[in-house]
CSV table of N, CA and C in Angstrom, one decimal:
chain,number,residue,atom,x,y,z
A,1343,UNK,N,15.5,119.6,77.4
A,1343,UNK,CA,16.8,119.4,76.8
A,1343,UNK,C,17.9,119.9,77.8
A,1344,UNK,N,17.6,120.7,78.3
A,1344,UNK,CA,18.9,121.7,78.8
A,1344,UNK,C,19.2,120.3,80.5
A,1345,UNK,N,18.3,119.9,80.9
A,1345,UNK,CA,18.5,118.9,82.0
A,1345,UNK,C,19.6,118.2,81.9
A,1346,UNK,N,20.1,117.6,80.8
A,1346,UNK,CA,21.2,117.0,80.0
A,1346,UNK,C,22.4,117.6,80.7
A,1347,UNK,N,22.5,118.8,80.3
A,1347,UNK,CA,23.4,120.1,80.8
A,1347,UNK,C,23.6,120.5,81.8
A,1348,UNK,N,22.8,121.2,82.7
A,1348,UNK,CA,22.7,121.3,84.0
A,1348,UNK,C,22.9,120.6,85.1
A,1349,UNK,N,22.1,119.6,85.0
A,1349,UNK,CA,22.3,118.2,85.7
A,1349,UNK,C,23.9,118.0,86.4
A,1350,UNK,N,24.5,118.4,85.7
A,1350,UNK,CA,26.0,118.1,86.1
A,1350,UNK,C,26.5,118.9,87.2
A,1351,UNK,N,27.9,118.0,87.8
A,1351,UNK,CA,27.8,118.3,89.0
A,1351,UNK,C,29.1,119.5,89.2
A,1352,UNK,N,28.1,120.6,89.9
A,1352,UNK,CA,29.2,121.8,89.9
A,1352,UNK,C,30.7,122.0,89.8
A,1353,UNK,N,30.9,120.6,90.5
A,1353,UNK,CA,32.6,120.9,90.6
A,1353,UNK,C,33.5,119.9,89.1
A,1354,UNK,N,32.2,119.4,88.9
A,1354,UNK,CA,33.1,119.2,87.0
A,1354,UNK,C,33.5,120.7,86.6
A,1355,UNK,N,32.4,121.7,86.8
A,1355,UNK,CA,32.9,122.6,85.9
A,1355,UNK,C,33.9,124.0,86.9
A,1356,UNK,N,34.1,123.9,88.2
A,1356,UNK,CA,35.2,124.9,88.9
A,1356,UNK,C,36.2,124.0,87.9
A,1357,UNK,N,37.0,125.6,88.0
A,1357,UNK,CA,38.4,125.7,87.2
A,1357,UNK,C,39.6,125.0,88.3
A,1358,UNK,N,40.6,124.5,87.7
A,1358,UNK,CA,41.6,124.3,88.9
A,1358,UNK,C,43.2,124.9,87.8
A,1359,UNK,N,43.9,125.6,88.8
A,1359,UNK,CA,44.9,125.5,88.3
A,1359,UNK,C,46.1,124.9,88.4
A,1360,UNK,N,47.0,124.4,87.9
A,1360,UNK,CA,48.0,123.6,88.2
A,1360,UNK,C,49.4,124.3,87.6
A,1361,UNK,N,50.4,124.5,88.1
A,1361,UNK,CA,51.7,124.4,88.1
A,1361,UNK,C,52.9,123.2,86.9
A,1362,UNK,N,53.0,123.4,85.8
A,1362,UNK,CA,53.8,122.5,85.3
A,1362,UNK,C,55.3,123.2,85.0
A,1363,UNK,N,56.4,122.5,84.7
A,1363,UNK,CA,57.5,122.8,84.2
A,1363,UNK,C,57.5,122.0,83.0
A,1364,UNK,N,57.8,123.1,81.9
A,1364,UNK,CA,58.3,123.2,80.6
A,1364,UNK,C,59.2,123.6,80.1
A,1365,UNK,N,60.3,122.5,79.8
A,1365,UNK,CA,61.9,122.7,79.5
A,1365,UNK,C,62.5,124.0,80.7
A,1366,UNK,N,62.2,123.8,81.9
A,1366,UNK,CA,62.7,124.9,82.8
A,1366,UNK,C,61.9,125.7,83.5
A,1367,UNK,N,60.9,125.5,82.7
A,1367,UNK,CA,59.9,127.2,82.5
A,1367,UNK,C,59.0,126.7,83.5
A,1368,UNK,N,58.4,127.3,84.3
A,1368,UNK,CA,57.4,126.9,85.3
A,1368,UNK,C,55.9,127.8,84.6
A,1369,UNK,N,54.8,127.4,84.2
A,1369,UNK,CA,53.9,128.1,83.7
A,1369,UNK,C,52.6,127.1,84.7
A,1370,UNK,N,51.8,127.7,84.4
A,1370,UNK,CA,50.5,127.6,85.3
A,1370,UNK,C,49.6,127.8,84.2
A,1371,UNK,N,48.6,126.3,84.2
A,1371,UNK,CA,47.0,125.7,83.6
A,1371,UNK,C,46.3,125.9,84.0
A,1372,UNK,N,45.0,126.5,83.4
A,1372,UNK,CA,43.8,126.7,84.5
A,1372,UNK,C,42.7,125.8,83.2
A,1373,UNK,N,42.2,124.9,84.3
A,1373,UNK,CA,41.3,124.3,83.1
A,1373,UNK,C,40.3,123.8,84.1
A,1374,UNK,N,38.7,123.5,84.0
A,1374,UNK,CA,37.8,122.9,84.7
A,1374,UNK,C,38.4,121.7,84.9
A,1375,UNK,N,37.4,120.9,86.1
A,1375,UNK,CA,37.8,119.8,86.8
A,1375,UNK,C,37.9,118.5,85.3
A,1376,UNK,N,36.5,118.6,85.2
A,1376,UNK,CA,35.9,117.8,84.0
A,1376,UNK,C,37.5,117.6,82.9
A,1377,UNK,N,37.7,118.5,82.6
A,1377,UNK,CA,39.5,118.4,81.6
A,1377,UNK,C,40.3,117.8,82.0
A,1378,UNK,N,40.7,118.2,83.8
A,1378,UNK,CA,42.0,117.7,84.5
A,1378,UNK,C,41.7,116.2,84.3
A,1379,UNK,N,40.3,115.7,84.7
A,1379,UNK,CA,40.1,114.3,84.7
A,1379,UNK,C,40.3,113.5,83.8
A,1380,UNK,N,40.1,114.0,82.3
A,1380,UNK,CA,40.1,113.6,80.9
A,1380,UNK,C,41.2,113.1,80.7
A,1381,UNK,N,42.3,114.3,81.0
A,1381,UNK,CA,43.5,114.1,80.2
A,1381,UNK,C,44.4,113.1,81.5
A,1382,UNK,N,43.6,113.3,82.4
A,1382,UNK,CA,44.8,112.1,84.2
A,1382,UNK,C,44.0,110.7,82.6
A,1383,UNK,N,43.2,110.8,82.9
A,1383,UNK,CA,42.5,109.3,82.0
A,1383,UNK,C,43.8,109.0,80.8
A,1384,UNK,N,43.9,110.1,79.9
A,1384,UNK,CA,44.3,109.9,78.6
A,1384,UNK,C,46.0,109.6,79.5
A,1385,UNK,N,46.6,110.1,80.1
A,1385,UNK,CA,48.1,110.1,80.6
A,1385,UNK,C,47.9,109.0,81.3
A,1386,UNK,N,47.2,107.8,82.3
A,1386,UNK,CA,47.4,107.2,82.7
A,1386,UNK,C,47.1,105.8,81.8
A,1387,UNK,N,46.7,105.8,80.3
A,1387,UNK,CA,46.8,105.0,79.7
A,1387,UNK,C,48.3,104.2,79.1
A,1388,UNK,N,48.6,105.7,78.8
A,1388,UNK,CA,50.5,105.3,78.6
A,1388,UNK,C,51.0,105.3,79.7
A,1389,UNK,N,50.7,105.2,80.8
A,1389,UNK,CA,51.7,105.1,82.3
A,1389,UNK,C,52.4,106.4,82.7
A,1390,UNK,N,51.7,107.6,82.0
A,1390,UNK,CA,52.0,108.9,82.6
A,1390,UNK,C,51.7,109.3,83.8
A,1391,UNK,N,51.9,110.6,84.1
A,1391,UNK,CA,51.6,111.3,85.0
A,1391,UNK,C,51.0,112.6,84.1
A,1392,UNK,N,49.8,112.8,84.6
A,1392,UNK,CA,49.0,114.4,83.4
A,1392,UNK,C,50.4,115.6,82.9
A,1393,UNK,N,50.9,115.7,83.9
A,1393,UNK,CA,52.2,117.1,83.9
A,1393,UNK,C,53.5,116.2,82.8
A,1394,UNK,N,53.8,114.5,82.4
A,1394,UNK,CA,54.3,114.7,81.8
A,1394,UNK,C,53.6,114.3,80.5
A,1395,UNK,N,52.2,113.9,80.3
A,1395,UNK,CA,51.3,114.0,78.8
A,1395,UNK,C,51.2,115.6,78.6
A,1396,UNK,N,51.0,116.8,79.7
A,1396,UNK,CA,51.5,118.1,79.0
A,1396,UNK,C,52.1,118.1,78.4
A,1397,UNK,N,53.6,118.1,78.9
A,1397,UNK,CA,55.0,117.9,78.4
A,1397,UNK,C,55.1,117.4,77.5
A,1398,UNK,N,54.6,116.1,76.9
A,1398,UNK,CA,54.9,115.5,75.6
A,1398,UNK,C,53.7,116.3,74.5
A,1399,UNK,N,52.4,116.5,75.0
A,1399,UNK,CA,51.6,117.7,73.7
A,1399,UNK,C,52.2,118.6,73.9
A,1400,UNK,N,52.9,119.0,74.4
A,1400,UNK,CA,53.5,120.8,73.8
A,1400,UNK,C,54.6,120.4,73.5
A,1401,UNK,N,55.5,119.6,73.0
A,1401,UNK,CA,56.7,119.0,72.7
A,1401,UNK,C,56.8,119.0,71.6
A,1402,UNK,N,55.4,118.0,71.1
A,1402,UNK,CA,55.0,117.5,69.7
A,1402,UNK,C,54.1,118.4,69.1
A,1403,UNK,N,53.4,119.4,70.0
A,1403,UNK,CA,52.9,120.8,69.3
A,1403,UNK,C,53.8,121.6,68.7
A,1404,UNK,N,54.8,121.8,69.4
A,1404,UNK,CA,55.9,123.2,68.8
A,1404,UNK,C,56.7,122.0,67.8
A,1405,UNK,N,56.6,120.9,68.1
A,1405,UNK,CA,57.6,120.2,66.8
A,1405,UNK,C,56.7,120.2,65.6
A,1406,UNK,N,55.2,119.9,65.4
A,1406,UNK,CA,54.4,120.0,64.5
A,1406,UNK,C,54.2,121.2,63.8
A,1407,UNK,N,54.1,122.5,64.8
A,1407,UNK,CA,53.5,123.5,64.4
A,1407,UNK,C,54.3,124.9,64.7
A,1408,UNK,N,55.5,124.3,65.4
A,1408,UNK,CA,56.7,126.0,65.6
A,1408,UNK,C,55.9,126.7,66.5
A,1409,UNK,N,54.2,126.5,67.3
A,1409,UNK,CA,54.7,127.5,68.1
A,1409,UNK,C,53.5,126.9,69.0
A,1410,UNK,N,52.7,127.6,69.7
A,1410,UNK,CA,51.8,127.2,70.3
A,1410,UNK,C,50.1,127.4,70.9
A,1411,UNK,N,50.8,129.0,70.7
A,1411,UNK,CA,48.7,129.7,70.6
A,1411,UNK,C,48.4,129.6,72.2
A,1412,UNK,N,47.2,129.5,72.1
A,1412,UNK,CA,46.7,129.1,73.6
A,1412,UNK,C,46.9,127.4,74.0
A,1413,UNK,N,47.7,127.3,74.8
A,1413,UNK,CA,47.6,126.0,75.2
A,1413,UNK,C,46.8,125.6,75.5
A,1414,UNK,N,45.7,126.3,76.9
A,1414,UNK,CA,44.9,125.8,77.6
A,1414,UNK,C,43.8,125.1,76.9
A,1415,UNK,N,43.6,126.3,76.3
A,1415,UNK,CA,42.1,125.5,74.5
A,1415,UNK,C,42.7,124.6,73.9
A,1416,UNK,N,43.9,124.6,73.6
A,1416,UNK,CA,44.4,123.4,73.0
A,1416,UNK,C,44.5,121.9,73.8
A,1417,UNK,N,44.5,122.0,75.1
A,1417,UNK,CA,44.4,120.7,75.9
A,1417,UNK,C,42.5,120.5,76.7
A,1418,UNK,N,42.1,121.6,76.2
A,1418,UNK,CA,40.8,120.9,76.2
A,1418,UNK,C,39.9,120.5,74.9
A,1419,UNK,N,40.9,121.2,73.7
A,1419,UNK,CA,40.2,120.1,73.0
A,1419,UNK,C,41.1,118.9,72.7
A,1420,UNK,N,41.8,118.6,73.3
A,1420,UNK,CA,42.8,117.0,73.3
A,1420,UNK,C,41.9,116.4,74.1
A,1421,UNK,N,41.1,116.9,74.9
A,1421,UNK,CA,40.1,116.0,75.9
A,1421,UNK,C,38.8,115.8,74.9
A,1422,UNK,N,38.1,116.7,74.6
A,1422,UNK,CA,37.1,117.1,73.7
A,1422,UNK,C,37.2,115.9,72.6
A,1423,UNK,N,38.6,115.8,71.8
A,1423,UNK,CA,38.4,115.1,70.7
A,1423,UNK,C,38.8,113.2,71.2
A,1424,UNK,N,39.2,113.4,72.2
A,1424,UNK,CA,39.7,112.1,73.3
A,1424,UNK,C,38.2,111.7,73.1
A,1425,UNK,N,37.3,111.9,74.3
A,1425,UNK,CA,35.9,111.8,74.6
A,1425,UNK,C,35.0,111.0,73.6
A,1426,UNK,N,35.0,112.3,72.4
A,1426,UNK,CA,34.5,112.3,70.7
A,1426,UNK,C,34.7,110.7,70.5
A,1427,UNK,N,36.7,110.7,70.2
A,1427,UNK,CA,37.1,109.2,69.1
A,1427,UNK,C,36.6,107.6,70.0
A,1428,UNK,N,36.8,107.7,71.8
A,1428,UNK,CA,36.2,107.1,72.2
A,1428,UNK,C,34.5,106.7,71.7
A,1429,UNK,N,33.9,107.7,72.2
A,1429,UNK,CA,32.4,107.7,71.8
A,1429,UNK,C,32.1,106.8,70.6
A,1430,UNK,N,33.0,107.4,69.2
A,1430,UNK,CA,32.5,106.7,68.4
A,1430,UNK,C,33.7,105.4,67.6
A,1431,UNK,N,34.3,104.9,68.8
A,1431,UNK,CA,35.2,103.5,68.8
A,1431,UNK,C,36.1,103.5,67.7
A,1432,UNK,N,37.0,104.9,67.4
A,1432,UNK,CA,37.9,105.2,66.8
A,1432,UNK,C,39.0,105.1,67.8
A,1433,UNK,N,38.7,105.1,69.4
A,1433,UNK,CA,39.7,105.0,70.5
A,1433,UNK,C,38.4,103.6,71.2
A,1434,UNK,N,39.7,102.6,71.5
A,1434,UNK,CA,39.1,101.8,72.3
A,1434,UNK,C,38.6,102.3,73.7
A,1435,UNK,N,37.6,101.9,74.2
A,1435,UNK,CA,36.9,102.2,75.9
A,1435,UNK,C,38.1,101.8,76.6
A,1436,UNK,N,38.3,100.6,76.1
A,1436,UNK,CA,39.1,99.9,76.9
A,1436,UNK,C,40.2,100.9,77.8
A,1437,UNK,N,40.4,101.5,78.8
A,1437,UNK,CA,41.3,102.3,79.4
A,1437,UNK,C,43.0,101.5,79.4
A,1438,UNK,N,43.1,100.1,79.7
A,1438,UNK,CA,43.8,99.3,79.4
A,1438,UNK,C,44.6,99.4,78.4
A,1439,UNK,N,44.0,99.5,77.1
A,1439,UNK,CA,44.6,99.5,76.0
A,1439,UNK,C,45.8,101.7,75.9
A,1440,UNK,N,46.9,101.0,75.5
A,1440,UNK,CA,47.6,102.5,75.7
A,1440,UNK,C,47.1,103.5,74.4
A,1441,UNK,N,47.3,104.2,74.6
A,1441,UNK,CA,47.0,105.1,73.4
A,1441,UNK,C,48.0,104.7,72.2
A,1442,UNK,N,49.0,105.0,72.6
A,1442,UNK,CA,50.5,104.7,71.8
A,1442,UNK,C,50.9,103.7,71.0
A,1443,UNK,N,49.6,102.3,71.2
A,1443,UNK,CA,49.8,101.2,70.8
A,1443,UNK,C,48.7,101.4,69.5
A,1444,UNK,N,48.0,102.6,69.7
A,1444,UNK,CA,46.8,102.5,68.3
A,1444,UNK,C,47.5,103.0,67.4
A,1445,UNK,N,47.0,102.8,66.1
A,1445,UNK,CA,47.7,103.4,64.4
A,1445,UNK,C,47.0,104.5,64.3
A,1446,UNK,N,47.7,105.5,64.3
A,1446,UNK,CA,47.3,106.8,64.4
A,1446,UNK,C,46.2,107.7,63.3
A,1447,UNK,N,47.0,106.7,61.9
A,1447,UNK,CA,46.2,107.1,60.8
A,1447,UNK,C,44.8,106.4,60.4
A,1448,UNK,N,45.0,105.4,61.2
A,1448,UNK,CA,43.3,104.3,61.3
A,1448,UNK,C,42.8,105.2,62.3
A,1449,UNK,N,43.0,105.8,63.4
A,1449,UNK,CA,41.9,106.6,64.1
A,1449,UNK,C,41.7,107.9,63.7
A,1450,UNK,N,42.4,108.2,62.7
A,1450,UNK,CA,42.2,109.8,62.6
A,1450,UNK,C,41.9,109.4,61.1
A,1451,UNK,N,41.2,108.4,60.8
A,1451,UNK,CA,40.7,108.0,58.8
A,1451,UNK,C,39.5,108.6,59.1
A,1452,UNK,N,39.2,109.7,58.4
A,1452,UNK,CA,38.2,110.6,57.7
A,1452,UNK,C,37.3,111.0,58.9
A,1453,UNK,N,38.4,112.0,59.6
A,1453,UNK,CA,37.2,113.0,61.0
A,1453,UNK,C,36.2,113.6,60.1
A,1454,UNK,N,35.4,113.6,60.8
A,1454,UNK,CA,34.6,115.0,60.8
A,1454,UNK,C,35.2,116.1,60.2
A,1455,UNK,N,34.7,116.6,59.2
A,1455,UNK,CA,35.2,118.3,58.9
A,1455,UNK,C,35.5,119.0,60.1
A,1456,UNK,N,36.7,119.5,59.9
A,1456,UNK,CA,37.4,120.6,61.0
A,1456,UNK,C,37.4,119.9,62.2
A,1457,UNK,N,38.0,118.5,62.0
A,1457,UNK,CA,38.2,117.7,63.4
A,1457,UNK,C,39.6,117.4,63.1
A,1458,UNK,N,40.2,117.6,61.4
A,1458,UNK,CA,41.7,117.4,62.2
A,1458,UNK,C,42.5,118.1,61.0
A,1459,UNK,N,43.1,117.3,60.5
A,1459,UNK,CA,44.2,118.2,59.5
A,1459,UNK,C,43.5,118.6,58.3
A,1460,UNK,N,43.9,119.4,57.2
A,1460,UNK,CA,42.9,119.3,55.9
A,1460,UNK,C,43.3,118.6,54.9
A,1461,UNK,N,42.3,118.1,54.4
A,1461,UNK,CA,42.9,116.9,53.4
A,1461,UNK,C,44.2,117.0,52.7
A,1462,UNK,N,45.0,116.5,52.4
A,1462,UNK,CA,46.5,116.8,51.8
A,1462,UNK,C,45.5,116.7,50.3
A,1463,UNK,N,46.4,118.1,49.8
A,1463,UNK,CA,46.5,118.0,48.0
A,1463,UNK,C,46.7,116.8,47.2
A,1464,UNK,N,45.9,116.8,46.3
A,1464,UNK,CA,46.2,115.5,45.1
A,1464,UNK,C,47.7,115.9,44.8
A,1465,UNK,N,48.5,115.1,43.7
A,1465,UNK,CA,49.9,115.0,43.6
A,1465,UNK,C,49.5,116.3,42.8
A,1466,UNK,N,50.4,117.7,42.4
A,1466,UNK,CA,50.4,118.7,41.3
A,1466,UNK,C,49.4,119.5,41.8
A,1467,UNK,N,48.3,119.3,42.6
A,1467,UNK,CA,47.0,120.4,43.1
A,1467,UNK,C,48.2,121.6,43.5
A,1468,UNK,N,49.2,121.4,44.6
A,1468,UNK,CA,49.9,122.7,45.4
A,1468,UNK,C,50.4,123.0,44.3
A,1469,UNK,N,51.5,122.4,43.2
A,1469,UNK,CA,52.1,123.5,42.2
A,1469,UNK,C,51.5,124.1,41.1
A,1470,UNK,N,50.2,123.5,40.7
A,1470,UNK,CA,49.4,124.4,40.3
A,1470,UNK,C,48.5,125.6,40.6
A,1471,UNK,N,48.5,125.5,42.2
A,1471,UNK,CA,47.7,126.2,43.0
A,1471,UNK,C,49.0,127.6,43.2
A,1472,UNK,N,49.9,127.2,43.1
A,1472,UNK,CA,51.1,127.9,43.4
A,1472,UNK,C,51.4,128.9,42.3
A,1473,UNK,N,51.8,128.1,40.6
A,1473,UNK,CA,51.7,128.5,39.6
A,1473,UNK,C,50.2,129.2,39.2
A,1474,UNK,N,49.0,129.8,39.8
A,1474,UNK,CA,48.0,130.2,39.2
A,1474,UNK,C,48.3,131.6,40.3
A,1475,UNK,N,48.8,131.3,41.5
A,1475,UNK,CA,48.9,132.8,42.5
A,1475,UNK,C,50.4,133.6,42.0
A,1476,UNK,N,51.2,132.5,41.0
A,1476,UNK,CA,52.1,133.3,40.5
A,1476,UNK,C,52.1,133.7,39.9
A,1477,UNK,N,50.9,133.7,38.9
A,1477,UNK,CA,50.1,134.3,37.7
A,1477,UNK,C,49.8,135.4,37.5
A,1478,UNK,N,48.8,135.5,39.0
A,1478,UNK,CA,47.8,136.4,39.2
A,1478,UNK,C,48.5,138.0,39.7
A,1479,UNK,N,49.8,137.1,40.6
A,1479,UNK,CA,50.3,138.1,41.2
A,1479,UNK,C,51.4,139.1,40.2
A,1480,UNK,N,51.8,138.4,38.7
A,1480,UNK,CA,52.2,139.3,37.8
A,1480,UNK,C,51.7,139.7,36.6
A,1481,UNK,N,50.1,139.0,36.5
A,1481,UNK,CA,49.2,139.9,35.9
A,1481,UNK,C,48.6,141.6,36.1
């Protein structure tokens, strides 16, 4: 089993770091080769450059989510889950095809558990869910 694993070639997994600017800010990525490669793949689909598909996931991260966390683990699992939707033809092979041009909600129809958002509440689930913690909390 482990041959699978091993097998691979050392310098997929040396770390490299790179230099980007974010709105001004000059910060430094350290991610294995294998990642850099992923995401040049995923940025050269839309006619990027990797440093400005950074740019645009942490853009649309702090616009989604107000803040950020670890980047670095967050841009290897954008490769991770890249790889994944390919693999099972939720993202075309096709490198040709841009990313930007797929329906976002047809690729992301029914991940895997804990592969992406959590199910949104039935209509009344949240203000019920709401009204029973407002219950509890003046019982």
């Amino acid at each position: 089993m482990c041959e699978v694993f091993i097998s691979a070639d050392p310098q997929s997994y040396d770390a490299r770091t790179r230099s980007v600017r974010l709105h001004g800010v000059v910060t430094s990525i350290r991610l294995e080769n294998l990642f850099w490669q992923v995401l040049e793949e995923i940025a050269q689909r839309d006619g990027m450059a990797v440093v400005q598909l950074i740019e645009r996931l942490y853009d649309e991260l702090v616009a989604a989510r107000g803040e950020v966390g670890n980047f670095a683990s967050f841009l290897r699992v954008c490769a991770l889950r890249y790889e994944a939707m390919v693999a099972q033809g939720r993202i075309p092979a096709d490198t040709s095809v841009a990313i930007r041009s797929l329906d976002a909600n047809a690729v992301l129809h029914e991940l895997p558990q804990g592969w992406g958002r959590p199910s949104p509440a039935q209509p009344g689930e949240a203000r019920v869910h709401t009204l029973h913690t407002a219950a509890r909390r003046h019982a």
